[in-house]
N, CA, C and O atoms as a printed pandas DataFrame, in Angstrom:
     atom_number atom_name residue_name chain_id  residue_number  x_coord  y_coord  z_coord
0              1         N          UNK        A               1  132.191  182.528  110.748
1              2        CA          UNK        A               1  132.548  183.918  110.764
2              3         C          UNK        A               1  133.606  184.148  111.845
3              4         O          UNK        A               1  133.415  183.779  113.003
4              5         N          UNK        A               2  134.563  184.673  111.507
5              6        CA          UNK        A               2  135.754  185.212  112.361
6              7         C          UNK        A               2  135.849  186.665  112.930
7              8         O          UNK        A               2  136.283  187.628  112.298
8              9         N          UNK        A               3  135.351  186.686  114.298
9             10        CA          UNK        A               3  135.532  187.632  115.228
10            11         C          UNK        A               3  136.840  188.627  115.632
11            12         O          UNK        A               3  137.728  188.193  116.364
12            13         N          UNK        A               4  136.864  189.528  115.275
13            14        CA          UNK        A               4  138.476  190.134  116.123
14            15         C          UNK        A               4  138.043  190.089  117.499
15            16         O          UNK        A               4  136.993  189.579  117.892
16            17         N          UNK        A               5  138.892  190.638  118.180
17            18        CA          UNK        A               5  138.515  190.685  120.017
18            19         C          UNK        A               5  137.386  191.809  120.737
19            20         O          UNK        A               5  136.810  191.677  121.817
20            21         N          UNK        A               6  137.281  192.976  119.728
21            22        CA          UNK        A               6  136.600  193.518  120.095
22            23         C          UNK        A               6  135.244  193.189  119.760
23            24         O          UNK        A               6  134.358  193.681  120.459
24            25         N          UNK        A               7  134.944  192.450  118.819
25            26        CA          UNK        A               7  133.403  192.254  118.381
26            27         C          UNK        A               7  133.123  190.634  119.002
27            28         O          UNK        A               7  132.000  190.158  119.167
28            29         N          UNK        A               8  134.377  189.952  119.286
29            30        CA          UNK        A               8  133.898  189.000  120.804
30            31         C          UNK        A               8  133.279  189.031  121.889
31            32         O          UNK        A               8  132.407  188.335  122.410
32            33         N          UNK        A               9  134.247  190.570  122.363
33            34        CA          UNK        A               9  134.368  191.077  123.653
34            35         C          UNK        A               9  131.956  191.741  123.653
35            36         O          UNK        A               9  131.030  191.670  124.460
36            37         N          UNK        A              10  132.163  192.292  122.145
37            38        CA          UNK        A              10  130.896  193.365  122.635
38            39         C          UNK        A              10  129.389  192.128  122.221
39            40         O          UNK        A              10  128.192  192.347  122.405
40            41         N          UNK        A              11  130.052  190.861  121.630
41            42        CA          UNK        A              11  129.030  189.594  121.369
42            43         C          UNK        A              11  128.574  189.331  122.818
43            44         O          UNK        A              11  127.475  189.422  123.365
44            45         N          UNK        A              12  129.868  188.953  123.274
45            46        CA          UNK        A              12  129.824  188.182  124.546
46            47         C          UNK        A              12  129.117  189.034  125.868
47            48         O          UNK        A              12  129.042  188.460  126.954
48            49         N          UNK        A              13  128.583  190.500  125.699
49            50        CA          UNK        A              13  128.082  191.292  126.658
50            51         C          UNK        A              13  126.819  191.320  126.421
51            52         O          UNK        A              13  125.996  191.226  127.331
52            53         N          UNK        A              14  126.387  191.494  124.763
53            54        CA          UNK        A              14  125.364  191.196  125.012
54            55         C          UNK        A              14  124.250  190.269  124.881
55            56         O          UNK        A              14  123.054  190.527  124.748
56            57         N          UNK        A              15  125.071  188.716  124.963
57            58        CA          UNK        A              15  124.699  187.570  125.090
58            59         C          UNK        A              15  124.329  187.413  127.275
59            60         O          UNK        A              15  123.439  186.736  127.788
60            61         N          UNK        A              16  125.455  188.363  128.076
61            62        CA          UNK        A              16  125.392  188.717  128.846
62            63         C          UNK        A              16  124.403  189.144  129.861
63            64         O          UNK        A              16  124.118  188.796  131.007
64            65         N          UNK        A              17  123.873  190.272  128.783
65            66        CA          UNK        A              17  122.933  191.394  129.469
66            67         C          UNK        A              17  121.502  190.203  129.195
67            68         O          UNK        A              17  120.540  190.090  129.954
68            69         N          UNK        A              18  121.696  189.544  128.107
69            70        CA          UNK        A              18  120.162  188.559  127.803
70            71         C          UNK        A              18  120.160  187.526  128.892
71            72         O          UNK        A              18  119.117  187.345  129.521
72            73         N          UNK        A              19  121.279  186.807  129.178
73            74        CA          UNK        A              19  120.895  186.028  130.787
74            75         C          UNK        A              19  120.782  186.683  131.470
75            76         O          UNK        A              19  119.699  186.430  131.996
76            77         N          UNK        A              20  121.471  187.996  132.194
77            78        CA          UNK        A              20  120.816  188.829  133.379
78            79         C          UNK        A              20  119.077  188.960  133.656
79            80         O          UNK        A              20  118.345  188.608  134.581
80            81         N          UNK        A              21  118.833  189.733  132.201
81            82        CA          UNK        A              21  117.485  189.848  132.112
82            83         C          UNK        A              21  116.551  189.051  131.995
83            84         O          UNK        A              21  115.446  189.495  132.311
84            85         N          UNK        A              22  116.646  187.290  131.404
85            86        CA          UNK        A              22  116.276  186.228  132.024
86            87         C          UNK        A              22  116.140  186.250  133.247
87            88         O          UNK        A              22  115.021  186.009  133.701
88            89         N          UNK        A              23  117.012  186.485  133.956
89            90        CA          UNK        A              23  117.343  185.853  135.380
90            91         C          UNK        A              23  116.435  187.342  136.130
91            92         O          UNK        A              23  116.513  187.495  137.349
92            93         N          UNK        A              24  115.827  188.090  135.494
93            94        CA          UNK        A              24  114.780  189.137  136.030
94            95         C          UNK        A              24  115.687  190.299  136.677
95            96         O          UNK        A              24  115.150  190.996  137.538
96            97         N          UNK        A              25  117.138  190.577  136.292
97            98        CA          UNK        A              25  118.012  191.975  136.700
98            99         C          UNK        A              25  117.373  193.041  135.577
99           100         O          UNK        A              25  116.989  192.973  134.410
100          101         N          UNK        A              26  117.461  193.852  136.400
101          102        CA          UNK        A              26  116.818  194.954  135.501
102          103         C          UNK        A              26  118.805  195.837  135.006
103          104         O          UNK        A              26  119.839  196.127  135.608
104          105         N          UNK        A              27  118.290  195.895  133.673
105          106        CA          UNK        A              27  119.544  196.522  133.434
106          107         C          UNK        A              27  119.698  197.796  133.422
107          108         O          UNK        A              27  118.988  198.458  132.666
108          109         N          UNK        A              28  120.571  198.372  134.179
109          110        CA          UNK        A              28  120.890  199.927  134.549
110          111         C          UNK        A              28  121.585  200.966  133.789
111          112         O          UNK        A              28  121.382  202.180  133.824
112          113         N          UNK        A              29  122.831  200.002  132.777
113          114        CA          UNK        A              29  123.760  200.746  132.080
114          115         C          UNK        A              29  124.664  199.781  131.597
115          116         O          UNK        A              29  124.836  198.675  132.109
116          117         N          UNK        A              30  125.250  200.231  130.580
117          118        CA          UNK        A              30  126.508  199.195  129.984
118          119         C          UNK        A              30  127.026  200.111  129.394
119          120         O          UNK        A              30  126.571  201.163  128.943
120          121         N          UNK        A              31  128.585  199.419  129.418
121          122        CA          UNK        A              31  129.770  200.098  129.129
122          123         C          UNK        A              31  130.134  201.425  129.629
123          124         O          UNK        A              31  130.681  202.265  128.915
124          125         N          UNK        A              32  129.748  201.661  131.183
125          126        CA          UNK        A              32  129.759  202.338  131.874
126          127         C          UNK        A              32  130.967  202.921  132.075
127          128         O          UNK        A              32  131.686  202.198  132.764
128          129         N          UNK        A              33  131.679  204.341  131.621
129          130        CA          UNK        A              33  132.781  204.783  131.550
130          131         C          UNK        A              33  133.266  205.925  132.634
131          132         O          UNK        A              33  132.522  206.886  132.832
132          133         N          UNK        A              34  134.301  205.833  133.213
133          134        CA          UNK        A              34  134.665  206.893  134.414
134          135         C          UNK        A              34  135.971  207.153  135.021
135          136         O          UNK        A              34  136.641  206.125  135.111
136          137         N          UNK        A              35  136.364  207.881  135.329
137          138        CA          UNK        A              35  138.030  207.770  135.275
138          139         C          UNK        A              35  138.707  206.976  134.645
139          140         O          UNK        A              35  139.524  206.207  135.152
140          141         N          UNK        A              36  138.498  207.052  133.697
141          142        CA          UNK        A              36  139.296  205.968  132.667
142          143         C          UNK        A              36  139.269  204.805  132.069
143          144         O          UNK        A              36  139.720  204.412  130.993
144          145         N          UNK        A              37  138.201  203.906  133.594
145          146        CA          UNK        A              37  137.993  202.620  133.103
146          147         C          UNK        A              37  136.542  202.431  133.036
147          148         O          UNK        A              37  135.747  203.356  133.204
148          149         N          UNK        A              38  136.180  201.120  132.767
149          150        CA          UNK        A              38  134.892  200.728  132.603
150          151         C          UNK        A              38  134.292  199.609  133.131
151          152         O          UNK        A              38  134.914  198.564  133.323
152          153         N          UNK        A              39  133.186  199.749  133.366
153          154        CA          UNK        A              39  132.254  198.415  133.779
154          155         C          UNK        A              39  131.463  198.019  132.961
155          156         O          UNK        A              39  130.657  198.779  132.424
156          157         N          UNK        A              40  131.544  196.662  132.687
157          158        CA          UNK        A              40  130.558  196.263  131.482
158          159         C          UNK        A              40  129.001  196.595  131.659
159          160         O          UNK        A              40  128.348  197.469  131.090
160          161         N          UNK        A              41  128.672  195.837  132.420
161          162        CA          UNK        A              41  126.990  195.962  132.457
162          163         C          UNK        A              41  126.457  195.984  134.544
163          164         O          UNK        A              41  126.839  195.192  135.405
164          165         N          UNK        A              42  125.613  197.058  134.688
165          166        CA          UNK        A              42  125.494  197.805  135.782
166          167         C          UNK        A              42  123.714  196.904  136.052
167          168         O          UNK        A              42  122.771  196.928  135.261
168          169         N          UNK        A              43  123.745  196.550  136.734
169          170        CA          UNK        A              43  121.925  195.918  137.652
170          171         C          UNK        A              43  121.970  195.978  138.664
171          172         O          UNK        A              43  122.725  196.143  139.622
172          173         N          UNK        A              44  121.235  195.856  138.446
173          174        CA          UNK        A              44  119.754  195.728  139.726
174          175         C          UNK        A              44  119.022  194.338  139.966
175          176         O          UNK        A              44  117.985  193.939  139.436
176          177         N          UNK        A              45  119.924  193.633  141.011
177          178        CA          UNK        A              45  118.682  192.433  141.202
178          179         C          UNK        A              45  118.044  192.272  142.472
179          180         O          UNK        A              45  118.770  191.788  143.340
180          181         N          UNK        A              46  116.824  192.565  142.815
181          182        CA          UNK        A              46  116.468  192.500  143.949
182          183         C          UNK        A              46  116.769  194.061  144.464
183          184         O          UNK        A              46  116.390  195.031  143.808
184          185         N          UNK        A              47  117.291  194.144  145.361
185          186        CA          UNK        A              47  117.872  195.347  146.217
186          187         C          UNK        A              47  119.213  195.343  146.552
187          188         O          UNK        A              47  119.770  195.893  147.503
188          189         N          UNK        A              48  119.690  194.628  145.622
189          190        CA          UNK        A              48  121.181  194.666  145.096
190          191         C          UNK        A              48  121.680  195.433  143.867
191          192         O          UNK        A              48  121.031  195.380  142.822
192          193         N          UNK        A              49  122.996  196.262  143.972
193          194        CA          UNK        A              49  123.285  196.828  142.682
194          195         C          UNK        A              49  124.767  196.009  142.327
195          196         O          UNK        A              49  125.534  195.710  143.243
196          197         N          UNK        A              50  125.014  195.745  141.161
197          198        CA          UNK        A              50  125.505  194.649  140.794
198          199         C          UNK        A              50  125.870  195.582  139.838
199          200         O          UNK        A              50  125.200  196.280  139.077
200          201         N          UNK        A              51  127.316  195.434  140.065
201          202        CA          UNK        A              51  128.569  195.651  138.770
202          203         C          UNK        A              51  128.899  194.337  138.329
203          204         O          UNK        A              51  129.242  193.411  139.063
204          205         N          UNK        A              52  128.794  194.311  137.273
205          206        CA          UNK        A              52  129.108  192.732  136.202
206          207         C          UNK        A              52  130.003  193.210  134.969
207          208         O          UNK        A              52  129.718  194.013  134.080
208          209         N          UNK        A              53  131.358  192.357  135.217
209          210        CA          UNK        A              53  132.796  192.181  134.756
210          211         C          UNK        A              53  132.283  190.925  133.454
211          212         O          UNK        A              53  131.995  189.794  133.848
212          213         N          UNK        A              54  132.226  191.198  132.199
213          214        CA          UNK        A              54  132.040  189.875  131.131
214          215         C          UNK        A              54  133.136  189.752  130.824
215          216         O          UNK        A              54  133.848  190.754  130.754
216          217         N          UNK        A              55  133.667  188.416  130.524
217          218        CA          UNK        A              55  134.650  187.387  129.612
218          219         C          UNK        A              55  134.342  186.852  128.885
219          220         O          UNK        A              55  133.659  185.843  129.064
220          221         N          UNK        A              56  134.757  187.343  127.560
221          222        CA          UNK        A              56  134.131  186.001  126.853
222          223         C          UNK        A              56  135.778  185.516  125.886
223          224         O          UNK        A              56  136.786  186.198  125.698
224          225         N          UNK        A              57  135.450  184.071  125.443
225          226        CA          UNK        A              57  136.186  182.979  125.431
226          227         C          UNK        A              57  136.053  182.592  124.144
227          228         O          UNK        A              57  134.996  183.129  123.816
228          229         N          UNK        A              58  136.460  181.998  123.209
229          230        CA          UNK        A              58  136.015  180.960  122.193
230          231         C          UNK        A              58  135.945  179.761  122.772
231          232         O          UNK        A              58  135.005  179.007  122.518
232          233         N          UNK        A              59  137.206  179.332  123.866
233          234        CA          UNK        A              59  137.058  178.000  124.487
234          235         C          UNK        A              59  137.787  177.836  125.890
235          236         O          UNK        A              59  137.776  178.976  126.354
236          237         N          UNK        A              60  138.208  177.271  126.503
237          238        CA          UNK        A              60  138.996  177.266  127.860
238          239         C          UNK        A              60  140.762  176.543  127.257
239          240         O          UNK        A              60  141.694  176.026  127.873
240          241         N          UNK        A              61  140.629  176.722  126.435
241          242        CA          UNK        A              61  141.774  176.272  125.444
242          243         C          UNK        A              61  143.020  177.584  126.438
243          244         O          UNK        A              61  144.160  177.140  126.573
244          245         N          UNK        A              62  142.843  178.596  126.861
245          246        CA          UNK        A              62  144.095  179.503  127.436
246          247         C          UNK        A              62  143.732  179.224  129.065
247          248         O          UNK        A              62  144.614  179.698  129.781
248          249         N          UNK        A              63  142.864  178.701  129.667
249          250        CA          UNK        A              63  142.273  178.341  131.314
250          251         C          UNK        A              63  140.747  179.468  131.233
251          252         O          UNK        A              63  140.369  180.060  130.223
252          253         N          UNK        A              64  140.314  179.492  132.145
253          254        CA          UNK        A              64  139.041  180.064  132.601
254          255         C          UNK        A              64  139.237  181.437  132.321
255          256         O          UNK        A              64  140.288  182.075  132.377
256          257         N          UNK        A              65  137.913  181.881  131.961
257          258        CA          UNK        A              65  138.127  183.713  131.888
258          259         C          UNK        A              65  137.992  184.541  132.830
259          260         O          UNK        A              65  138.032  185.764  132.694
260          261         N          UNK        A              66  137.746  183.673  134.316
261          262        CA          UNK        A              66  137.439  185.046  134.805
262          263         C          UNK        A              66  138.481  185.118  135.449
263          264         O          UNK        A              66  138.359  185.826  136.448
264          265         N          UNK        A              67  139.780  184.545  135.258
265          266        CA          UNK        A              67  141.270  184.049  135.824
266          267         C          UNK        A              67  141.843  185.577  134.980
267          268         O          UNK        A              67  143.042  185.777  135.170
268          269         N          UNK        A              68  141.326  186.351  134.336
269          270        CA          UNK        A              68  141.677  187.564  133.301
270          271         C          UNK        A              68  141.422  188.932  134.306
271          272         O          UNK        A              68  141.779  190.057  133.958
272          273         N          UNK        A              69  140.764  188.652  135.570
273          274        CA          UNK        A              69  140.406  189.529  136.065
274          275         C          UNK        A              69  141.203  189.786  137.746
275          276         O          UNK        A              69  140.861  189.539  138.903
276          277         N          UNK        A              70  142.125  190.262  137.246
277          278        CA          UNK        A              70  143.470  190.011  138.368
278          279         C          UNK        A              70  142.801  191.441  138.989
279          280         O          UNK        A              70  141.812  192.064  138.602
280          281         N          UNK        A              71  143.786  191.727  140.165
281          282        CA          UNK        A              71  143.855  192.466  141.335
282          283         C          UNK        A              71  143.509  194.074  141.135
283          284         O          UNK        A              71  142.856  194.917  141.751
284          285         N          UNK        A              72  144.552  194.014  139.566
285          286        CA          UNK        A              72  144.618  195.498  139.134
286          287         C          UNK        A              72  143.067  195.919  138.184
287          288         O          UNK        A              72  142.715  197.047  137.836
288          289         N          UNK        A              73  142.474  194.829  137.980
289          290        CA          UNK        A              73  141.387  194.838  137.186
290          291         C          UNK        A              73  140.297  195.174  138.142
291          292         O          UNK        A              73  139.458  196.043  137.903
292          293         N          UNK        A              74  140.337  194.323  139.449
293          294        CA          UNK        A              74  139.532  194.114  139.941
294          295         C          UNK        A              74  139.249  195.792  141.195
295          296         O          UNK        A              74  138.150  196.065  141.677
296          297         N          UNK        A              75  140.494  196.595  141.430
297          298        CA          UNK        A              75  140.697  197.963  141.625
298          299         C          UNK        A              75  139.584  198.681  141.299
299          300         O          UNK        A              75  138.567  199.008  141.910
300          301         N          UNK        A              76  140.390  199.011  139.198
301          302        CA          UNK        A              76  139.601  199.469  138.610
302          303         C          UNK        A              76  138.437  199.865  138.714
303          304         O          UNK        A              76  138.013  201.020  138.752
304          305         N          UNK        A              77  137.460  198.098  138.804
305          306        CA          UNK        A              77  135.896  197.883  138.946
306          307         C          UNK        A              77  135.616  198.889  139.930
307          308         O          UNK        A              77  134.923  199.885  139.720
308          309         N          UNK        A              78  136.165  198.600  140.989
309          310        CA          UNK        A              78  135.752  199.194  142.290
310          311         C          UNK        A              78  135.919  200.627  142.170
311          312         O          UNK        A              78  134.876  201.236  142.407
312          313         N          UNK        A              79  136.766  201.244  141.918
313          314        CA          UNK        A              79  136.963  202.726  141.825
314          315         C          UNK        A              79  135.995  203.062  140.628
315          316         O          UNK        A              79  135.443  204.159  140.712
316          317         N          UNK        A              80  135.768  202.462  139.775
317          318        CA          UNK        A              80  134.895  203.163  138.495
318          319         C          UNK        A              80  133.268  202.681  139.073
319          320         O          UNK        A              80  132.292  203.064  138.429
320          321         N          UNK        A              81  133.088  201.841  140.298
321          322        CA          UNK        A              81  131.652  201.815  140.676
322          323         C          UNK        A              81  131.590  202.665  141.775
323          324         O          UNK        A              81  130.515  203.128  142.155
324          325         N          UNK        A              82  132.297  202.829  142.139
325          326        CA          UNK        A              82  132.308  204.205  143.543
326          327         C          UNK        A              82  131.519  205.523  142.401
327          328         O          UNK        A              82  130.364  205.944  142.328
328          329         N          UNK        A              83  132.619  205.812  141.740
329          330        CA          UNK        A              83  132.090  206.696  140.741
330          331         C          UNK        A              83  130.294  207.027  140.257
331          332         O          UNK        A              83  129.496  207.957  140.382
332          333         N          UNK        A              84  130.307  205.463  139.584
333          334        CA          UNK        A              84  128.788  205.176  139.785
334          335         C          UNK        A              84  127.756  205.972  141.012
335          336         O          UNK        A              84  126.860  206.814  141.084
336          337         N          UNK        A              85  128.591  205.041  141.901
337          338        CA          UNK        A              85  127.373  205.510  142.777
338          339         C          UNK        A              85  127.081  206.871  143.641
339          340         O          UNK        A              85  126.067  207.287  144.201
340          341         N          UNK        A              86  128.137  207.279  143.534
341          342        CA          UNK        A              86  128.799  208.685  144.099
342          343         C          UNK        A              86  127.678  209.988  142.769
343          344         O          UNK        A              86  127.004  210.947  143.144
344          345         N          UNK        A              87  127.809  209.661  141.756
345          346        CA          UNK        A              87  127.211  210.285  140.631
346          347         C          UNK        A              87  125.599  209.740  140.794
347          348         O          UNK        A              87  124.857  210.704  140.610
348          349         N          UNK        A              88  125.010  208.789  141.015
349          350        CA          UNK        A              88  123.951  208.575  141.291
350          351         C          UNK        A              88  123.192  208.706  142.551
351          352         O          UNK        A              88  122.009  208.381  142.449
352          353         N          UNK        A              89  123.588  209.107  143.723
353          354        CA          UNK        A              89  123.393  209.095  145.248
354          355         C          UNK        A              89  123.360  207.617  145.640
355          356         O          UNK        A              89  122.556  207.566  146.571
356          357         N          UNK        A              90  123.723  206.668  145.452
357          358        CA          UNK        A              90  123.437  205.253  146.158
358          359         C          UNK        A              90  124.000  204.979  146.820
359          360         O          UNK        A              90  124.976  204.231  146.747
360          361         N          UNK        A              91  123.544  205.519  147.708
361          362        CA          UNK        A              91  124.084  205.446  149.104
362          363         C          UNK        A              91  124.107  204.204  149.614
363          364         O          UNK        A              91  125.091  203.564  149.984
364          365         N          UNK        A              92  122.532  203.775  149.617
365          366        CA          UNK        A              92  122.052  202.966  150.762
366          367         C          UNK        A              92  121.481  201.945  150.009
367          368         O          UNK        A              92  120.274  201.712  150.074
368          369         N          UNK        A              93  122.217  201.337  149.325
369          370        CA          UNK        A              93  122.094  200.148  148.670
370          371         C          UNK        A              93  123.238  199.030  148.627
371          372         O          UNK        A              93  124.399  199.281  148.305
372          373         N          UNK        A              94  122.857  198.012  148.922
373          374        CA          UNK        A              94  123.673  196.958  149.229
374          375         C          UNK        A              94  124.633  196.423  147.553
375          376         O          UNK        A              94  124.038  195.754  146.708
376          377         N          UNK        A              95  125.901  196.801  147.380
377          378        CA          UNK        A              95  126.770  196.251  146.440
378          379         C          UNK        A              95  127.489  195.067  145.942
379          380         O          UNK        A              95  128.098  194.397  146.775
380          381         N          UNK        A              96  127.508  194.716  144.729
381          382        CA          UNK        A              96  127.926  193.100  144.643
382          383         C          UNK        A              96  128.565  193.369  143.134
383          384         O          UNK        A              96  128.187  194.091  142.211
384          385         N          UNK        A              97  129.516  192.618  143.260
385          386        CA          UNK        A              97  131.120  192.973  142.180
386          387         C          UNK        A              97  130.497  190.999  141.131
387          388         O          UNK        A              97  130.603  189.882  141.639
388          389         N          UNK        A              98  130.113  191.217  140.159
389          390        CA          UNK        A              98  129.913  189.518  139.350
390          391         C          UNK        A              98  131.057  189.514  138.172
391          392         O          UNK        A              98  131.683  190.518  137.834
392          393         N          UNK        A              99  131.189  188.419  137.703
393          394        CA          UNK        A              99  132.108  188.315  136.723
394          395         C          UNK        A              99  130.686  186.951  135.679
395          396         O          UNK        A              99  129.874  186.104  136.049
396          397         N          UNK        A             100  130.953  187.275  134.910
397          398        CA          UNK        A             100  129.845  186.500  134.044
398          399         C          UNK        A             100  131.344  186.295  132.971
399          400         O          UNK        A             100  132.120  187.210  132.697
400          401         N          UNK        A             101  131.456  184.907  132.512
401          402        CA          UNK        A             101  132.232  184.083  131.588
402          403         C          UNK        A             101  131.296  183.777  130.532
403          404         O          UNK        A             101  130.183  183.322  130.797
404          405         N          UNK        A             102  131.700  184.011  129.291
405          406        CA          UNK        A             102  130.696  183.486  128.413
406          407         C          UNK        A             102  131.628  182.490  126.815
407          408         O          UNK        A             102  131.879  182.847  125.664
408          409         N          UNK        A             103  131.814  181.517  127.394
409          410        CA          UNK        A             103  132.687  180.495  126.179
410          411         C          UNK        A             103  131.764  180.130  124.938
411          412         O          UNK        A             103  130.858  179.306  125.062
412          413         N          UNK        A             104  132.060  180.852  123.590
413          414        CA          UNK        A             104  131.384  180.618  122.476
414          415         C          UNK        A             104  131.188  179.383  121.774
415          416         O          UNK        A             104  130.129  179.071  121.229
416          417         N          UNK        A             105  131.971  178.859  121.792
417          418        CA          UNK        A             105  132.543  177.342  121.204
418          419         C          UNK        A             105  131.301  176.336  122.502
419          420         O          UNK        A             105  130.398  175.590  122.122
420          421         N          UNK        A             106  131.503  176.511  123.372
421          422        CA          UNK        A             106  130.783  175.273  123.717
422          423         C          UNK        A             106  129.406  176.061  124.515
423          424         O          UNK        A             106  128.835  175.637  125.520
424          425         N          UNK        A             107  129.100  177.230  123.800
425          426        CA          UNK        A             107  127.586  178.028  124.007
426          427         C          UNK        A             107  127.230  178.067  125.438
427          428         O          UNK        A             107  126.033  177.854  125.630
428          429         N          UNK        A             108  128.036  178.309  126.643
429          430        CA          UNK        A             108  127.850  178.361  127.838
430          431         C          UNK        A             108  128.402  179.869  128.474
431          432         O          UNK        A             108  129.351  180.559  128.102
432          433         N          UNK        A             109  127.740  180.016  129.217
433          434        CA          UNK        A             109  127.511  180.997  130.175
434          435         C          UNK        A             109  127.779  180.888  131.608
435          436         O          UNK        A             109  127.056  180.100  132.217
436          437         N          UNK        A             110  128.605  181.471  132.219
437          438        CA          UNK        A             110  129.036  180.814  133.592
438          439         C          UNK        A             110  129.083  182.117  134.768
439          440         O          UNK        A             110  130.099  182.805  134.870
440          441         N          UNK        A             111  127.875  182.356  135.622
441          442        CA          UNK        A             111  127.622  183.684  136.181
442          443         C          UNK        A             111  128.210  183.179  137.789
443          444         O          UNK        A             111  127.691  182.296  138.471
444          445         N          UNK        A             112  129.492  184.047  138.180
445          446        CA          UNK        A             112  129.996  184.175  139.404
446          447         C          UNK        A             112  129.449  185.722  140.236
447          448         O          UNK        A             112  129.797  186.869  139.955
448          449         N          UNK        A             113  128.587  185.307  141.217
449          450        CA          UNK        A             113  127.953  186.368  142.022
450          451         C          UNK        A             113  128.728  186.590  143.010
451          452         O          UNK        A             113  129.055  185.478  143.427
452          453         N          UNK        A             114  129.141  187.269  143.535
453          454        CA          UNK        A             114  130.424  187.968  144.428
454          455         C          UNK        A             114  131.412  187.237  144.190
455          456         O          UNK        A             114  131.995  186.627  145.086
456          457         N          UNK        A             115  131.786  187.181  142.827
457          458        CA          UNK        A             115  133.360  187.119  142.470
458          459         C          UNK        A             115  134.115  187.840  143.493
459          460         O          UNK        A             115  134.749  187.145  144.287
460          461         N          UNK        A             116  134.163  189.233  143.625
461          462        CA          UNK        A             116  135.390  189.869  144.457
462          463         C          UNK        A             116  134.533  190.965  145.466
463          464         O          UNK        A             116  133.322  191.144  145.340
464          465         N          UNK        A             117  135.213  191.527  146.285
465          466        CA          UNK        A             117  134.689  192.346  147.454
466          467         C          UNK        A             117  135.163  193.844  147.488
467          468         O          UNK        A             117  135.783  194.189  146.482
468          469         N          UNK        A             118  135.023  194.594  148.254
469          470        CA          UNK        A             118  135.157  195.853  147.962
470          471         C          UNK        A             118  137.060  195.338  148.991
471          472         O          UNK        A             118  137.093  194.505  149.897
472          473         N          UNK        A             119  138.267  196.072  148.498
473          474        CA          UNK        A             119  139.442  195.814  149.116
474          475         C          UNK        A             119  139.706  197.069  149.875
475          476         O          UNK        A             119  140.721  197.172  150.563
């Protein structure tokens, strides 16, 4: 079966959200929308709140996916999780920016926990 990009993009999130919740994150929200941009999938692990950036891939055939998530992307995240938390009071909770890669072709999942930092 042949995927366009958007039904990759929404496979590959919630192949996503099913390892998070393995991995015992409680899931908060997805496809979280706010000034314009979006965050894929919003947790909770521990006493961490965790904005998570998905890629997904058919293969590493173009280089790594989370190499897709440049400077101006990585802004975005940050200004659309301020939002988040500004709209939720979370104040006083410790923040963490992930990028989760998910390559279809060779059925792997590749979770980067503080990919990027607040700039």
């Amino acid at each position: 079966m042949v995927m366009n990009n958007k039904d990759l993009g929404n496979f590959g999130e919630t192949l996503a959200t099913k390892f998070l919740e393995d991995k015992n994150y409680k899931i908060l929200d997805r496809n979280y929308r706010a000034l314009g941009t979006e965050i894929d999938i919003i947790a909770k692990d521990k006493d961490e709140l965790c904005f998570v950036e998905v890629k997904t891939r058919r293969s590493h055939k173009f280089g790594d996916a989370y190499e897709a998530v440049d400077e101006i992307k990585m802004q975005n995240i940050i200004q659309t999780a301020r939002a988040y938390i500004y709209k939720n009071n979370l104040y006083d909770i410790q923040v963490r920016f992930d990028i989760i890669e998910v390559y279809i072709r060779e059925g792997k999942i590749n979770h980067i926990e503080n990919a990027f930092s607040l700039i």
